[in-house]
PDB file of C-alpha atoms in Angstrom:
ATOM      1  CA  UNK A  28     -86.170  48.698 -46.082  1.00  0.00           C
ATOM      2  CA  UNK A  29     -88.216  51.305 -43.958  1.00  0.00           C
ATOM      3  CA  UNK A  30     -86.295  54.321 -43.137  1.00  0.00           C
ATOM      4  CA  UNK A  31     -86.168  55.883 -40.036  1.00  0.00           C
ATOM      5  CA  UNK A  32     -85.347  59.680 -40.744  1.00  0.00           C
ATOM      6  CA  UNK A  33     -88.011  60.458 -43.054  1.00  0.00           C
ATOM      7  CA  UNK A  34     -90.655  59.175 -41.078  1.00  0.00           C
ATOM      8  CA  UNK A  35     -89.582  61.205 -38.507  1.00  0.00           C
ATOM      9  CA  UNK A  36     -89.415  64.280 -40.391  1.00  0.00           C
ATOM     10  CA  UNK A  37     -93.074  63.760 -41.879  1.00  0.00           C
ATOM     11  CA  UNK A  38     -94.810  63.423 -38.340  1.00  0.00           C
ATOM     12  CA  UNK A  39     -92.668  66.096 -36.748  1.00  0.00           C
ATOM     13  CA  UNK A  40     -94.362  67.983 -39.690  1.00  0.00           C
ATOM     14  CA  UNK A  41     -97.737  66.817 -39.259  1.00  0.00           C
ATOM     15  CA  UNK A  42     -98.036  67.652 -35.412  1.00  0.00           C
ATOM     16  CA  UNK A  43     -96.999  71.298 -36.083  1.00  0.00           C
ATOM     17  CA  UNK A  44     -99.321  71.781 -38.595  1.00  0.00           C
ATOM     18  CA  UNK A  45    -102.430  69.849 -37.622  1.00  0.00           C
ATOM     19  CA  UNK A  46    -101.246  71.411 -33.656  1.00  0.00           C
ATOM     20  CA  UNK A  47     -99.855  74.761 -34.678  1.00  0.00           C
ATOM     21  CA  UNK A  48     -97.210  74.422 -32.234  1.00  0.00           C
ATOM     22  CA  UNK A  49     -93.549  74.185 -33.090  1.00  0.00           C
ATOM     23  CA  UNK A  50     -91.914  70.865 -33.139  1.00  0.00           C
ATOM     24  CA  UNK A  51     -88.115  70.021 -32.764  1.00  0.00           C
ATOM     25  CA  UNK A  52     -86.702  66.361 -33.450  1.00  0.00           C
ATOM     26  CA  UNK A  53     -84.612  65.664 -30.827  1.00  0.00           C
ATOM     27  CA  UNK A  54     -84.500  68.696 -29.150  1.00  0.00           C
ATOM     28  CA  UNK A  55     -86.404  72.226 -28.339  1.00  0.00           C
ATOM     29  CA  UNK A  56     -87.583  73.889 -31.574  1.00  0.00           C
ATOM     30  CA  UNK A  57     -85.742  77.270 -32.798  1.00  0.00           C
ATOM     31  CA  UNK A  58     -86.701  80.569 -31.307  1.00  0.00           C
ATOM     32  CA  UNK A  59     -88.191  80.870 -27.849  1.00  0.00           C
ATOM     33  CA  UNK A  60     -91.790  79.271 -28.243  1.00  0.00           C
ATOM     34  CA  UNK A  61     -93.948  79.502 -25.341  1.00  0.00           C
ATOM     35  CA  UNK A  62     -95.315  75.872 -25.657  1.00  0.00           C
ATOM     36  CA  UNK A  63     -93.995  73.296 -27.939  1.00  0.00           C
ATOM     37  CA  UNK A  64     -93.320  69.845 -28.088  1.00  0.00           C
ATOM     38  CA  UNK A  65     -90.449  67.869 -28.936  1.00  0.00           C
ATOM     39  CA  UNK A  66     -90.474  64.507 -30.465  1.00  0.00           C
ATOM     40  CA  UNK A  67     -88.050  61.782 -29.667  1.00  0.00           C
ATOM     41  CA  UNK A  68     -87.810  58.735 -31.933  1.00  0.00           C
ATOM     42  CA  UNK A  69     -88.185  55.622 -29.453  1.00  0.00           C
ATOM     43  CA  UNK A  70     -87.456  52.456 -30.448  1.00  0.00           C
ATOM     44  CA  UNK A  71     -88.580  50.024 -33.807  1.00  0.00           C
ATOM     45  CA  UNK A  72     -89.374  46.467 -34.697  1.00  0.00           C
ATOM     46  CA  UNK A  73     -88.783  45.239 -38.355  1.00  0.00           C
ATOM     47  CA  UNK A  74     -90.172  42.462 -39.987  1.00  0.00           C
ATOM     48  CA  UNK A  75     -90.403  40.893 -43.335  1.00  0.00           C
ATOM     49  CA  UNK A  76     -91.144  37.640 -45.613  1.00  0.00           C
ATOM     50  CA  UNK A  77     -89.513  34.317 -44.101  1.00  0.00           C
ATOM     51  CA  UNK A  78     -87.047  34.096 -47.354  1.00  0.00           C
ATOM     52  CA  UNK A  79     -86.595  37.911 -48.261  1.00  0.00           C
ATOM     53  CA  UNK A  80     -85.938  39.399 -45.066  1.00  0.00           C
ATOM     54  CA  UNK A  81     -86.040  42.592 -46.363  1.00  0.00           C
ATOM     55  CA  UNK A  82     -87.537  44.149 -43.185  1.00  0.00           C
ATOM     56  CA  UNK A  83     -90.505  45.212 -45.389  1.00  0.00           C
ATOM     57  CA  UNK A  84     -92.767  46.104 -42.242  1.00  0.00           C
ATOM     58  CA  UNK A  85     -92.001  47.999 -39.367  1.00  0.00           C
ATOM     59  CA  UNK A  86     -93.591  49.335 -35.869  1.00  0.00           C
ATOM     60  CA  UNK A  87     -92.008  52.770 -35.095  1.00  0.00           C
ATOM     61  CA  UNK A  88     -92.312  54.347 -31.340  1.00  0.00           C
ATOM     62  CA  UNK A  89     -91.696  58.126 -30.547  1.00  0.00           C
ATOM     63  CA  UNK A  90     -92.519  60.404 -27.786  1.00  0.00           C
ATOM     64  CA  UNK A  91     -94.175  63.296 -27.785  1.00  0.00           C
ATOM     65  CA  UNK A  92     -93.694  65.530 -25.298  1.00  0.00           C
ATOM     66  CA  UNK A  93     -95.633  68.920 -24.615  1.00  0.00           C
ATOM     67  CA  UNK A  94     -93.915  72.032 -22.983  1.00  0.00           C
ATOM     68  CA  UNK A  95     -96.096  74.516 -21.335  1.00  0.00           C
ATOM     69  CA  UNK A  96     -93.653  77.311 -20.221  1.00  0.00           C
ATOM     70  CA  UNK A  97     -93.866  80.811 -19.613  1.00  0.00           C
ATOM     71  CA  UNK A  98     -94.431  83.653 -21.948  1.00  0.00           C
ATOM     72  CA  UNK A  99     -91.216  84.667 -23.029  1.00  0.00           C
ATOM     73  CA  UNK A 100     -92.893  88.693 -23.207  1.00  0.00           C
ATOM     74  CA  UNK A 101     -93.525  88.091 -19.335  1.00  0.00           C
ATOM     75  CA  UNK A 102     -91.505  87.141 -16.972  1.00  0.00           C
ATOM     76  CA  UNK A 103     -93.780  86.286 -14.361  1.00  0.00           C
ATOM     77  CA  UNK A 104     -96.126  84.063 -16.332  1.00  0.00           C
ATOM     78  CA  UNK A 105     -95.907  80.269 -15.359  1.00  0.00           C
ATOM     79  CA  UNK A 106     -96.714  76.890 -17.647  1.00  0.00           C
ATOM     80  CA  UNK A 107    -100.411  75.722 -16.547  1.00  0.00           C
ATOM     81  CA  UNK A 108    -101.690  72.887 -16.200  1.00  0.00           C
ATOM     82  CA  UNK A 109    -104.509  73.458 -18.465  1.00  0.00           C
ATOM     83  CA  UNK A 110    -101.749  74.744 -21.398  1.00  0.00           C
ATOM     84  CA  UNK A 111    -100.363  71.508 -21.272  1.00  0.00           C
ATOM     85  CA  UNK A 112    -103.200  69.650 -21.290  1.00  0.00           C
ATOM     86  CA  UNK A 113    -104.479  71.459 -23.917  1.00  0.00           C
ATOM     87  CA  UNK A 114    -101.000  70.485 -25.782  1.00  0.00           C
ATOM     88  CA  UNK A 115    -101.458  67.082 -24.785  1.00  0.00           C
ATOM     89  CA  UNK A 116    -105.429  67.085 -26.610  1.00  0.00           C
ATOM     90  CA  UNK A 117    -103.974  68.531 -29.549  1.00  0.00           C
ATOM     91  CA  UNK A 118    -101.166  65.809 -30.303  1.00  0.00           C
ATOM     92  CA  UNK A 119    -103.309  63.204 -29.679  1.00  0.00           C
ATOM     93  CA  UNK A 120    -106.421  64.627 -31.884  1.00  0.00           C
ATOM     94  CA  UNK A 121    -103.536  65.388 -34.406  1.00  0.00           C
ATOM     95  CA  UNK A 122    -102.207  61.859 -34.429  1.00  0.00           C
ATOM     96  CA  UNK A 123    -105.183  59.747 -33.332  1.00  0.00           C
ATOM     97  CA  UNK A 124    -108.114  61.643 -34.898  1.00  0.00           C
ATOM     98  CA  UNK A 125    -110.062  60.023 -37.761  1.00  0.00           C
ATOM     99  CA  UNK A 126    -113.097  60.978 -39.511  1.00  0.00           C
ATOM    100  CA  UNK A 127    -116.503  59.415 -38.429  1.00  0.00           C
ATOM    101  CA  UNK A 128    -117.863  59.051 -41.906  1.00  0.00           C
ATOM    102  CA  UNK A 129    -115.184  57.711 -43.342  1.00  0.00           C
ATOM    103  CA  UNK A 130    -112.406  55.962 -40.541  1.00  0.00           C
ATOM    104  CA  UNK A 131    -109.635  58.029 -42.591  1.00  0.00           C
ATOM    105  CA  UNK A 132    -107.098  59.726 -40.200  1.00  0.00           C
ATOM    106  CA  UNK A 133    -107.957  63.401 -40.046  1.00  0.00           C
ATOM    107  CA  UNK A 134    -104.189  64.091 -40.930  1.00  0.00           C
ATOM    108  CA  UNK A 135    -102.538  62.620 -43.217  1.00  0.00           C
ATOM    109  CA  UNK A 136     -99.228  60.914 -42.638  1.00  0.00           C
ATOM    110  CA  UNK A 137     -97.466  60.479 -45.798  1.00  0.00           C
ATOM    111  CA  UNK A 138     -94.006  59.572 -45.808  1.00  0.00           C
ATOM    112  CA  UNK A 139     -91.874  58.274 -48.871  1.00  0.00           C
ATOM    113  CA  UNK A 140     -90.914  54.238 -49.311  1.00  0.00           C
ATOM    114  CA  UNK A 141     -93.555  53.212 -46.857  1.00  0.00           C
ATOM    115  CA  UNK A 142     -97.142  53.338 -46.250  1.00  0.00           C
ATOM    116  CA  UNK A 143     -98.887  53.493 -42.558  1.00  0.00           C
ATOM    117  CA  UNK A 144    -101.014  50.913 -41.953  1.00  0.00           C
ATOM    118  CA  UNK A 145    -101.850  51.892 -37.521  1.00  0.00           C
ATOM    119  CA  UNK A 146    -101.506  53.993 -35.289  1.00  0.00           C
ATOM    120  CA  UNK A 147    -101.987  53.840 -31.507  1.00  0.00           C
ATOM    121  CA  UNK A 148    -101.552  55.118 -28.422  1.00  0.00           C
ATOM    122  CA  UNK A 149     -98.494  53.800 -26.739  1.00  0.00           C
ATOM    123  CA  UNK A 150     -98.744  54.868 -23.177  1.00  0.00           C
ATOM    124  CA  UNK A 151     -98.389  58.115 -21.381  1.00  0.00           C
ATOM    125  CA  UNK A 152     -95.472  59.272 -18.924  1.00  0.00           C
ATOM    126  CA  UNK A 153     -97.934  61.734 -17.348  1.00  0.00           C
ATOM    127  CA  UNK A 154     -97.221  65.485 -16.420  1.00  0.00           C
ATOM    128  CA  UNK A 155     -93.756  66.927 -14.886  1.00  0.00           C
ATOM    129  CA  UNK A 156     -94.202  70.196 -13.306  1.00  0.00           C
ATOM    130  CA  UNK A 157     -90.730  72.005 -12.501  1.00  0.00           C
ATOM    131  CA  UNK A 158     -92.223  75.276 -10.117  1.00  0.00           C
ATOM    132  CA  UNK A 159     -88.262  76.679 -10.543  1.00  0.00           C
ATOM    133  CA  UNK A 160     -88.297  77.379 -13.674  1.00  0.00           C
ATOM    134  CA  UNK A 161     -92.743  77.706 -13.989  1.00  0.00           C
ATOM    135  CA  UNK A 162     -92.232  74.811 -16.595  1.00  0.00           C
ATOM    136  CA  UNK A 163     -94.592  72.150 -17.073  1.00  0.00           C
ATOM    137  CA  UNK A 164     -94.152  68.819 -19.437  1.00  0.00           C
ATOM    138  CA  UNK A 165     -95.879  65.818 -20.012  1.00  0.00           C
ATOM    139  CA  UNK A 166     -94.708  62.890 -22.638  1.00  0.00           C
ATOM    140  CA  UNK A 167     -96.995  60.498 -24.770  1.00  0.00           C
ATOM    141  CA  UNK A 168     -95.885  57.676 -27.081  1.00  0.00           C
ATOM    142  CA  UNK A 169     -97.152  56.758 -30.163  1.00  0.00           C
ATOM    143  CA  UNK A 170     -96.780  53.354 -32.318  1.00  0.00           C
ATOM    144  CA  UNK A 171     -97.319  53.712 -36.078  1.00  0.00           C
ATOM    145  CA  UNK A 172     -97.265  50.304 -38.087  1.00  0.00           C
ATOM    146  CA  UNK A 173     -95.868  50.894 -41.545  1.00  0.00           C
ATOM    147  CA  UNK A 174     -95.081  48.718 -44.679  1.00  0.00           C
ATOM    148  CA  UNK A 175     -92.950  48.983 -47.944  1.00  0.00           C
ATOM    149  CA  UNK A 176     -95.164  50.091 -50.508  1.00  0.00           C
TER     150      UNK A 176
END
């Protein structure tokens, strides 16, 4: 069986690294970032062999969304457009990315009890702008095929 949790922790972890951005799970990360993105855990489907139906394979969906907001040392600075969509660039390159030599993701996702096997691009929400409070957002999801080791 495929667990949900730590899979979610390891990619929350590999977007802020590979983005240097902070990530919450669920919710808006600690302290009062700037830009960030929070990741929301979507939806699976399970699979397995006809007579051990032990779910051995899974497809897991989450959202990422970006959060361009303004700088929290000035109060009159405003999300931009460009912010987020440099947010946006760097989530994808971070989860999409792979190297031209060798097809290897650029960032590793290693997670423990399962092994990715695909990763995609699962459709795009688009951007949010909310002028009262000079936030922007956008959300992207991302489907990651994974099997018992």
């Amino acid at each position: 069986m495929i667990d949900t949790h730590p899979f979610t922790t390891a990619l929350a972890a590999l977007l802020a690294t590979a983005s240097g951005r902070p990530v919450g799970e669920g919710r808006r990360p600690d302290g009062d970032p700037s830009s960030y993105y929070i990741l929301y855990f979507i939806t699976r489907t399970t699979d397995g062999a006809p007579f051990s139906d032990l779910n051995e394979d899974a497809e897991l969906t989450y959202q990422v969304s970006a959060v361009s907001g303004p700088d929290p040392d000035d109060p009159d600075s405003y999300g931009t457009q460009d912010q987020l969509q440099w947010l946006d660039d760097k989530a994808r390159r971070a989860i999409l990315e792979r190297d031209p030599n060798t097809r290897r993701w650029i960032n590793a996702l290693t997670v423990a009890g399962c092994r990715v096997t695909g990763r995609r691009a699962a459709g795009e929400a688009g951007e949010t702008p909310d002028p009262s409070d000079a936030i922007m957002s956008s959300a992207q999801r991302f489907t990651f095929t994974v099997t018992s080791p």
